[in-house]
Coordinates of C-alpha atoms in Angstrom, one line a residue:
M1 CA 21.2 -84.2 -31.8
H2 CA 23.4 -81.2 -32.5
D3 CA 26.6 -80.7 -30.5
T4 CA 26.2 -77.7 -28.2
G5 CA 29.8 -77.8 -27.2
T6 CA 30.8 -76.8 -23.7
P7 CA 28.2 -75.2 -21.4
P8 CA 28.2 -71.5 -21.6
R9 CA 30.3 -69.9 -18.9
Q10 CA 28.0 -66.9 -18.8
S11 CA 25.3 -68.0 -16.3
G12 CA 23.4 -64.8 -17.1
P13 CA 24.0 -61.1 -16.6
A14 CA 25.7 -61.7 -13.3
G15 CA 29.1 -60.9 -14.9
G16 CA 27.9 -57.5 -15.8
E17 CA 26.5 -56.9 -12.4
Q18 CA 29.7 -57.9 -10.7
D19 CA 31.7 -55.7 -13.0
A20 CA 29.4 -52.8 -12.4
A21 CA 29.6 -53.2 -8.7
R22 CA 33.4 -53.1 -8.8
S23 CA 33.7 -49.8 -10.6
K24 CA 32.1 -46.4 -10.2
H25 CA 32.6 -45.9 -14.0
A26 CA 30.4 -48.9 -14.8
R27 CA 26.6 -48.6 -14.6
R28 CA 23.8 -50.8 -15.8
F29 CA 21.2 -49.4 -18.2
G30 CA 17.6 -48.9 -17.2
L31 CA 14.7 -48.9 -19.6
P32 CA 15.1 -45.3 -20.8
I33 CA 18.8 -45.7 -21.5
A34 CA 18.2 -49.2 -23.2
T35 CA 15.5 -47.6 -25.4
C36 CA 17.9 -44.7 -26.2
L37 CA 20.6 -47.3 -27.1
V38 CA 18.1 -48.9 -29.6
M39 CA 16.8 -45.7 -31.0
G40 CA 20.3 -44.0 -31.0
N41 CA 21.8 -46.9 -33.0
I42 CA 18.9 -47.1 -35.4
I43 CA 18.6 -43.4 -35.9
G44 CA 22.3 -42.8 -36.5
G45 CA 23.5 -41.5 -39.9
G46 CA 20.9 -43.2 -41.9
I47 CA 17.9 -40.9 -41.6
F48 CA 20.1 -37.8 -42.3
L49 CA 21.7 -39.1 -45.5
L50 CA 19.5 -41.8 -46.9
P51 CA 16.7 -39.6 -48.4
A52 CA 19.3 -38.6 -50.9
S53 CA 20.6 -42.2 -51.3
V54 CA 17.2 -43.6 -52.3
A55 CA 16.0 -40.5 -54.2
P56 CA 17.3 -42.0 -57.5
F57 CA 14.7 -44.8 -57.2
G58 CA 11.8 -42.2 -57.0
T59 CA 9.0 -42.1 -54.5
I60 CA 8.6 -45.8 -54.8
S61 CA 11.3 -45.9 -52.1
L62 CA 8.6 -44.8 -49.6
V63 CA 6.9 -48.1 -50.3
A64 CA 10.2 -49.8 -49.6
F65 CA 10.4 -47.8 -46.3
A66 CA 6.9 -49.0 -45.3
V67 CA 7.6 -52.7 -46.1
L68 CA 11.0 -52.4 -44.4
T69 CA 9.3 -50.9 -41.3
A70 CA 6.9 -53.8 -41.0
G71 CA 9.8 -56.3 -41.3
A72 CA 11.9 -54.4 -38.8
I73 CA 9.1 -54.4 -36.2
A74 CA 8.5 -58.1 -36.7
L75 CA 12.3 -58.7 -36.2
A76 CA 12.2 -56.5 -33.1
L77 CA 9.3 -58.5 -31.6
V78 CA 11.2 -61.7 -32.3
F79 CA 14.3 -60.4 -30.5
G80 CA 12.2 -59.3 -27.6
R81 CA 10.8 -62.8 -27.2
L82 CA 14.2 -64.4 -27.5
A83 CA 15.8 -62.0 -25.0
E84 CA 12.9 -62.6 -22.5
R85 CA 13.9 -66.3 -22.5
D86 CA 17.7 -65.8 -22.5
P87 CA 18.8 -62.4 -21.3
R88 CA 22.6 -62.9 -21.7
T89 CA 25.0 -60.5 -23.4
G90 CA 25.5 -61.5 -27.1
G91 CA 22.0 -61.4 -28.6
P92 CA 21.9 -63.4 -31.9
Y93 CA 25.1 -65.2 -30.9
V94 CA 23.5 -66.6 -27.7
Y95 CA 20.3 -67.7 -29.5
A96 CA 22.1 -69.3 -32.4
R97 CA 24.6 -71.2 -30.2
E98 CA 21.8 -72.4 -27.9
A99 CA 19.8 -73.8 -30.8
F100 CA 22.4 -75.0 -33.3
G101 CA 25.7 -75.3 -31.5
D102 CA 29.1 -73.6 -31.5
F103 CA 29.7 -73.2 -35.2
A104 CA 26.3 -71.5 -35.8
G105 CA 27.0 -69.3 -32.8
F106 CA 30.4 -68.4 -34.0
L107 CA 29.0 -67.4 -37.5
A108 CA 26.4 -65.2 -35.8
A109 CA 29.1 -63.5 -33.7
W110 CA 31.6 -63.2 -36.5
S111 CA 29.2 -61.7 -39.0
Y112 CA 27.7 -59.3 -36.5
W113 CA 31.1 -58.2 -35.5
I114 CA 31.9 -57.4 -39.1
T115 CA 28.6 -55.5 -39.4
T116 CA 29.5 -53.3 -36.4
W117 CA 32.9 -52.2 -37.4
V118 CA 32.0 -51.7 -41.1
S119 CA 29.0 -49.7 -39.9
N120 CA 31.3 -47.5 -37.9
A121 CA 33.4 -46.8 -41.0
A122 CA 30.2 -46.0 -43.0
L123 CA 28.8 -43.8 -40.3
A124 CA 32.0 -41.8 -40.1
V125 CA 32.1 -41.4 -43.9
A126 CA 28.5 -40.2 -43.8
A127 CA 29.2 -37.8 -41.0
V128 CA 31.9 -36.0 -43.0
G129 CA 29.2 -34.9 -45.4
Y130 CA 27.5 -32.9 -42.6
L131 CA 30.8 -31.7 -41.2
D132 CA 31.5 -30.2 -44.6
V133 CA 28.5 -27.9 -44.1
L134 CA 30.3 -26.4 -41.1
V135 CA 33.9 -26.8 -42.0
P136 CA 35.0 -27.4 -45.7
V137 CA 36.8 -30.7 -45.4
D138 CA 35.2 -32.7 -48.3
D139 CA 37.1 -30.9 -51.1
H140 CA 40.3 -33.0 -50.4
K141 CA 40.1 -36.7 -49.8
W142 CA 42.8 -36.7 -47.1
S143 CA 41.2 -33.9 -45.0
A144 CA 37.9 -35.8 -45.3
C145 CA 39.7 -39.1 -44.3
L146 CA 41.3 -37.4 -41.3
A147 CA 37.9 -36.0 -40.2
A148 CA 36.3 -39.4 -40.5
L149 CA 39.0 -41.0 -38.3
V150 CA 38.6 -38.3 -35.6
L151 CA 34.9 -38.9 -35.6
Q152 CA 35.5 -42.6 -34.8
L153 CA 38.0 -41.9 -32.1
L154 CA 35.8 -39.6 -30.0
P155 CA 33.1 -42.2 -29.2
A156 CA 35.8 -44.8 -28.6
A157 CA 37.2 -42.6 -25.8
A158 CA 33.7 -42.5 -24.2
N159 CA 33.7 -46.3 -24.3
F160 CA 37.1 -46.6 -22.7
A161 CA 35.9 -44.3 -19.9
G162 CA 33.1 -46.9 -19.0
T163 CA 29.5 -47.8 -19.4
R164 CA 28.4 -44.9 -17.2
Y165 CA 29.7 -42.4 -19.8
V166 CA 28.5 -44.5 -22.7
G167 CA 24.9 -44.3 -21.3
A168 CA 25.2 -40.5 -20.7
V169 CA 26.4 -39.8 -24.2
Q170 CA 23.7 -42.0 -25.7
L171 CA 20.9 -40.2 -23.8
V172 CA 22.1 -36.7 -24.7
A173 CA 22.7 -37.6 -28.3
T174 CA 19.3 -39.3 -28.7
V175 CA 17.5 -36.2 -27.2
L176 CA 19.4 -33.8 -29.3
K177 CA 18.8 -35.6 -32.6
F178 CA 15.1 -35.4 -32.2
L179 CA 15.0 -31.6 -32.3
P180 CA 16.0 -31.3 -36.0
L181 CA 14.0 -34.4 -37.0
L182 CA 10.8 -33.1 -35.4
L183 CA 11.5 -29.6 -36.9
V184 CA 11.7 -31.1 -40.4
A185 CA 8.9 -33.7 -40.0
V186 CA 6.4 -31.2 -38.5
G187 CA 7.5 -28.0 -40.2
G188 CA 7.8 -29.7 -43.5
L189 CA 4.1 -30.2 -43.6
F190 CA 3.6 -26.5 -44.0
F191 CA 6.1 -26.3 -46.9
F192 CA 5.2 -29.6 -48.6
D193 CA 5.0 -29.4 -52.4
S194 CA 3.9 -32.5 -54.3
G195 CA 5.8 -31.1 -57.3
N196 CA 9.1 -31.8 -55.5
L197 CA 8.4 -35.5 -55.2
G198 CA 9.6 -36.4 -58.7
P199 CA 8.5 -39.6 -60.6
F200 CA 7.1 -42.5 -58.7
R201 CA 9.7 -44.9 -60.3
A202 CA 12.8 -43.0 -61.5
S203 CA 15.0 -45.9 -62.3
D204 CA 14.8 -48.5 -65.0
D205 CA 14.2 -51.3 -62.5
S206 CA 10.9 -53.1 -62.3
P207 CA 8.7 -52.1 -59.4
V208 CA 9.7 -55.1 -57.4
G209 CA 13.3 -54.6 -58.3
A210 CA 13.2 -50.9 -57.4
V211 CA 11.6 -51.7 -54.0
S212 CA 14.2 -54.4 -53.3
A213 CA 17.1 -52.2 -54.3
A214 CA 15.9 -49.3 -52.2
A215 CA 15.2 -51.5 -49.3
A216 CA 18.8 -52.9 -49.4
I217 CA 20.1 -49.3 -49.0
L218 CA 17.4 -48.5 -46.3
L219 CA 18.2 -51.5 -44.2
F220 CA 21.2 -49.6 -42.9
S221 CA 18.7 -47.3 -41.3
Y222 CA 17.2 -50.1 -39.3
L223 CA 20.4 -51.8 -38.2
G224 CA 20.4 -51.7 -34.4
V225 CA 17.0 -53.3 -33.6
E226 CA 19.0 -55.9 -31.7
S227 CA 21.0 -53.4 -29.7
A228 CA 19.3 -54.0 -26.3
A229 CA 19.5 -57.8 -26.8
V230 CA 23.2 -57.7 -27.6
S231 CA 23.9 -55.7 -24.5
A232 CA 21.4 -57.6 -22.3
G233 CA 24.0 -58.3 -19.7
E234 CA 24.3 -54.5 -19.1
V235 CA 20.5 -53.9 -18.7
R236 CA 18.7 -53.9 -15.4
D237 CA 16.0 -56.6 -15.2
P238 CA 16.8 -57.7 -18.8
R239 CA 13.9 -60.3 -19.1
R240 CA 11.5 -57.4 -18.8
N241 CA 13.4 -54.4 -20.1
V242 CA 15.2 -55.7 -23.2
G243 CA 12.1 -56.7 -25.1
R244 CA 10.3 -53.4 -24.1
A245 CA 13.3 -51.3 -25.1
T246 CA 13.6 -53.2 -28.4
I247 CA 10.0 -52.6 -29.4
L248 CA 9.7 -49.0 -28.1
G249 CA 13.0 -48.0 -29.8
T250 CA 12.1 -49.6 -33.1
V251 CA 8.6 -48.3 -33.3
G252 CA 9.7 -44.8 -32.3
A253 CA 12.5 -44.8 -34.9
A254 CA 10.1 -46.0 -37.6
L255 CA 7.7 -43.1 -37.0
V256 CA 10.5 -40.6 -37.1
Y257 CA 11.9 -42.2 -40.3
L258 CA 8.7 -42.2 -42.3
L259 CA 7.6 -38.7 -41.4
G260 CA 11.1 -37.2 -41.8
T261 CA 11.8 -38.8 -45.2
L262 CA 8.4 -37.8 -46.5
A263 CA 9.0 -34.2 -45.4
V264 CA 12.4 -34.1 -47.2
F265 CA 10.9 -35.6 -50.3
G266 CA 8.2 -32.9 -50.3
T267 CA 10.4 -29.9 -49.6
V268 CA 13.5 -30.5 -51.6
A269 CA 13.2 -30.7 -55.4
H270 CA 13.9 -34.2 -56.7
E271 CA 16.7 -33.1 -59.0
K272 CA 18.5 -31.4 -56.2
L273 CA 17.9 -34.2 -53.7
V274 CA 19.5 -36.8 -55.9
G275 CA 22.8 -35.1 -55.6
S276 CA 22.6 -33.8 -52.1
T277 CA 25.1 -34.7 -49.4
A278 CA 23.1 -33.2 -46.6
P279 CA 19.3 -33.5 -47.5
F280 CA 18.0 -32.4 -44.1
S281 CA 20.1 -29.3 -44.2
D282 CA 18.7 -28.6 -47.7
A283 CA 15.2 -29.1 -46.4
V284 CA 15.5 -26.6 -43.6
D285 CA 17.1 -24.1 -45.9
V286 CA 14.1 -24.4 -48.2
M287 CA 11.7 -24.0 -45.2
F288 CA 13.3 -21.0 -43.6
G289 CA 15.6 -19.5 -46.2
G290 CA 19.3 -18.6 -45.8
S291 CA 21.7 -21.2 -44.4
W292 CA 21.3 -20.9 -40.6
G293 CA 18.8 -23.7 -40.5
G294 CA 20.9 -26.1 -42.5
T295 CA 23.9 -25.3 -40.3
A296 CA 21.8 -26.1 -37.2
V297 CA 20.7 -29.4 -38.7
A298 CA 24.3 -30.3 -39.7
C299 CA 25.3 -29.8 -36.0
A300 CA 22.5 -32.0 -34.8
A301 CA 23.3 -34.6 -37.4
L302 CA 26.9 -34.7 -36.3
V303 CA 25.8 -35.1 -32.7
S304 CA 23.4 -37.9 -33.8
M305 CA 26.1 -39.8 -35.7
V306 CA 28.7 -39.5 -32.9
G307 CA 26.0 -40.9 -30.6
A308 CA 25.4 -43.8 -33.0
L309 CA 29.1 -44.4 -33.2
N310 CA 29.2 -44.4 -29.4
G311 CA 26.5 -47.1 -29.2
W312 CA 27.8 -49.2 -32.1
T313 CA 31.3 -49.2 -30.7
L314 CA 29.9 -50.7 -27.5
L315 CA 28.0 -53.3 -29.5
S316 CA 31.0 -54.1 -31.6
A317 CA 32.7 -55.4 -28.4
Q318 CA 29.8 -57.1 -26.7
T319 CA 29.3 -60.0 -29.1
P320 CA 33.0 -61.0 -29.3
Y321 CA 33.0 -60.7 -25.5
A322 CA 30.2 -63.3 -25.2
A323 CA 31.9 -65.6 -27.8
A324 CA 35.2 -65.2 -26.0
R325 CA 33.6 -66.2 -22.7
D326 CA 32.6 -69.5 -24.4
G327 CA 36.0 -70.0 -26.0
L328 CA 35.0 -69.2 -29.5
F329 CA 36.9 -65.8 -29.8
P330 CA 40.4 -65.1 -28.5
G331 CA 40.4 -64.8 -24.7
A332 CA 41.5 -61.1 -24.8
F333 CA 38.0 -60.2 -26.1
G334 CA 36.4 -61.6 -22.9
K335 CA 37.9 -59.2 -20.4
K336 CA 36.1 -56.0 -19.2
K337 CA 37.2 -52.8 -17.7
R338 CA 34.7 -50.3 -16.3
G339 CA 32.0 -52.5 -17.7
V340 CA 33.3 -52.3 -21.3
P341 CA 35.2 -55.0 -23.2
T342 CA 38.1 -52.7 -24.0
V343 CA 40.1 -55.0 -26.3
G344 CA 37.0 -55.4 -28.5
V345 CA 36.6 -51.6 -28.6
L346 CA 40.3 -51.1 -29.6
V347 CA 40.2 -53.8 -32.3
T348 CA 37.0 -52.3 -33.7
V349 CA 38.4 -48.8 -33.9
V350 CA 41.6 -50.0 -35.6
L351 CA 39.7 -52.1 -38.2
A352 CA 37.1 -49.4 -38.9
S353 CA 39.9 -46.8 -39.3
L354 CA 41.8 -49.1 -41.8
L355 CA 38.7 -49.6 -43.8
T356 CA 38.1 -45.8 -43.9
V357 CA 41.6 -45.1 -45.1
Y358 CA 41.3 -47.9 -47.7
N359 CA 38.1 -46.5 -49.2
Y360 CA 39.4 -43.0 -49.4
T361 CA 42.7 -44.2 -50.9
A362 CA 40.9 -46.3 -53.5
G363 CA 39.1 -43.2 -54.6
S364 CA 36.0 -45.0 -55.7
G365 CA 32.6 -43.3 -55.8
G366 CA 29.7 -44.3 -53.7
V367 CA 31.8 -45.2 -50.7
F368 CA 28.9 -44.9 -48.3
E369 CA 26.5 -47.0 -50.4
S370 CA 29.2 -49.7 -50.9
L371 CA 29.8 -50.0 -47.2
V372 CA 26.1 -50.0 -46.4
L373 CA 25.4 -52.9 -48.8
I374 CA 28.2 -55.0 -47.2
T375 CA 26.7 -54.5 -43.8
T376 CA 23.3 -55.3 -45.2
F377 CA 24.5 -58.8 -46.1
T378 CA 26.6 -59.5 -43.0
A379 CA 23.7 -58.3 -40.7
T380 CA 21.3 -60.7 -42.3
V381 CA 23.4 -63.7 -41.1
P382 CA 22.8 -63.2 -37.4
Y383 CA 19.3 -62.1 -38.1
L384 CA 18.6 -65.3 -40.1
L385 CA 20.3 -67.5 -37.4
A386 CA 18.4 -65.8 -34.6
T387 CA 15.0 -66.2 -36.3
A388 CA 15.9 -69.8 -37.3
A389 CA 16.6 -70.4 -33.6
Q390 CA 13.2 -69.1 -32.7
I391 CA 11.6 -71.4 -35.3
Y392 CA 13.6 -74.3 -33.8
F393 CA 12.4 -73.5 -30.3
L394 CA 8.8 -73.2 -31.5
V395 CA 8.8 -76.3 -33.7
S396 CA 10.7 -78.5 -31.3
G397 CA 8.1 -77.8 -28.6
R398 CA 10.7 -77.2 -25.9
R399 CA 8.5 -76.2 -22.9
E400 CA 11.1 -73.9 -21.3
R401 CA 11.5 -71.9 -24.6
V402 CA 7.9 -71.8 -25.8
D403 CA 4.9 -69.9 -24.5
R404 CA 2.0 -72.0 -25.8
G405 CA -0.5 -69.2 -25.4
R406 CA 1.6 -67.1 -27.9
L407 CA 2.5 -70.0 -30.2
V408 CA 0.5 -68.8 -33.2
R409 CA 1.4 -65.2 -32.9
D410 CA 5.1 -66.0 -32.3
G411 CA 5.0 -68.4 -35.3
V412 CA 3.6 -65.7 -37.6
L413 CA 6.1 -63.0 -36.4
V414 CA 9.1 -65.3 -36.8
G415 CA 7.9 -66.3 -40.3
V416 CA 7.6 -62.7 -41.4
A417 CA 11.0 -61.8 -39.8
F418 CA 12.7 -64.8 -41.5
A419 CA 11.2 -64.0 -44.9
F420 CA 12.2 -60.4 -44.4
S421 CA 15.8 -61.3 -43.8
M422 CA 15.9 -63.6 -46.8
W423 CA 14.5 -60.9 -49.0
L424 CA 17.2 -58.5 -47.8
V425 CA 19.9 -61.0 -48.9
G426 CA 18.5 -60.9 -52.4
G427 CA 18.3 -57.1 -52.4
S428 CA 21.9 -56.6 -51.2
G429 CA 23.3 -57.2 -54.7
Y430 CA 25.9 -59.5 -56.1
A431 CA 28.9 -57.4 -55.1
A432 CA 27.8 -57.0 -51.5
V433 CA 27.1 -60.7 -51.2
Y434 CA 30.5 -61.6 -52.8
Q435 CA 32.4 -59.3 -50.5
G436 CA 30.4 -60.3 -47.4
V437 CA 31.0 -64.0 -48.1
L438 CA 34.7 -63.4 -48.3
F439 CA 34.5 -61.9 -44.8
L440 CA 32.6 -65.0 -43.6
F441 CA 35.1 -67.4 -45.1
V442 CA 37.9 -65.8 -43.2
G443 CA 35.8 -66.4 -40.1
V444 CA 35.7 -70.1 -40.9
L445 CA 39.5 -70.2 -40.6
V446 CA 39.4 -68.4 -37.3
Y447 CA 36.8 -70.9 -36.0
A448 CA 39.0 -73.8 -37.1
V449 CA 41.9 -72.4 -35.1
M450 CA 39.8 -71.6 -32.0
A451 CA 38.0 -75.0 -32.1
A452 CA 41.4 -76.8 -32.3
R453 CA 42.7 -74.9 -29.4
R454 CA 39.7 -75.7 -27.3
Q455 CA 39.9 -79.4 -28.1
R456 CA 43.6 -79.5 -27.3
A457 CA 43.0 -77.7 -24.0
A458 CA 40.2 -80.1 -23.1
T459 CA 42.4 -83.1 -23.9
V460 CA 45.2 -81.8 -21.7
T461 CA 42.9 -81.1 -18.7
A462 CA 40.8 -84.2 -19.1
P463 CA 41.4 -86.7 -16.2
E464 CA 43.0 -90.0 -17.3
D465 CA 40.9 -93.2 -17.1

């Protein structure tokens, strides 16, 4: 048997309920807000920038989008099933620890935490490209860096104010982002020109290599399928609503992604799209002429990205909060104020800001793509551990964890989700895996210290024979 460590001190979402009851600034999320959290975190900066990022691969990247969508939906269904059985805050951390013990749970929490704050830095860098459409800030690296830092601080302020305001910002941002996306996706059909698509395979990679490489970039667009599961403790009736929000949010985001990307490919010439920093703005300019449309899209993109930063900032604190409650993260991460783990939010903002400054200081090209690929790898660790936990529950035959009427369907879904996650590791690239593993190895040292402290505390408090 594996060592499951001490019993989890979270008996369920009760902690979130009690916290919400104590503060008028804390409010639990219903199905609409939970769905917006999923969709808002998925449709963050990715859809607005990634058409240009994958354009160098050619239209074969649309194949990667389709494959990625199937894998993301399978992953969403697996998270929905896991959350239905264990609706505690923490998502992949909770499932990995329940199945494999403290160390696996810690790895899931640590790698997911890395994913969230690196994603925040990447989102802020991407948002600067759209801000430059409105205010010229991208010509000088320090003005761009300052803008990226400000864009990270605004959502953090909403989080410090409480979950009530986090939910309000998320709802407004999700609604506003759909206006330009629908404008381009539907309006682009009337301006679609197949001559703009460019070659099917524009790179020197093999077809399989091109699909894998494009998918590694595109995964950033789907990070967030686990959002409702990670924040399950803040969701009303989580056994019912977390799974529904996860599936509705992922499917809705997938439809918007596929239609919007196809529209951009068909309205903006391939040669221009490859070098674009604001492809949706370029698409609207082509459709309506002038620059007013592009400016409007840039405003909406900024709203969208700030909304995504708002949601990711909350998620960045939720997993360390769950781990801290079990003694696997420093205790400061396990305290909430106004429904939000404020220490986790503060640490995330500081780390993401330092990473942003480092990347602008280094002056290397492709900052956004580099950050995306690192998060691609670190995200696969909790995904793999969560899907492995589901496999463990299914194969072990634990009655409290398995619905025998859904055994075959759940088995197929988890197989697809696990294979999908493994494939993404291979598509991340050697550099991303190398840097991501370094982040994980630092976590091993942190785990060693935390485990030693727990053991020492247990020895001190244990009654003498």
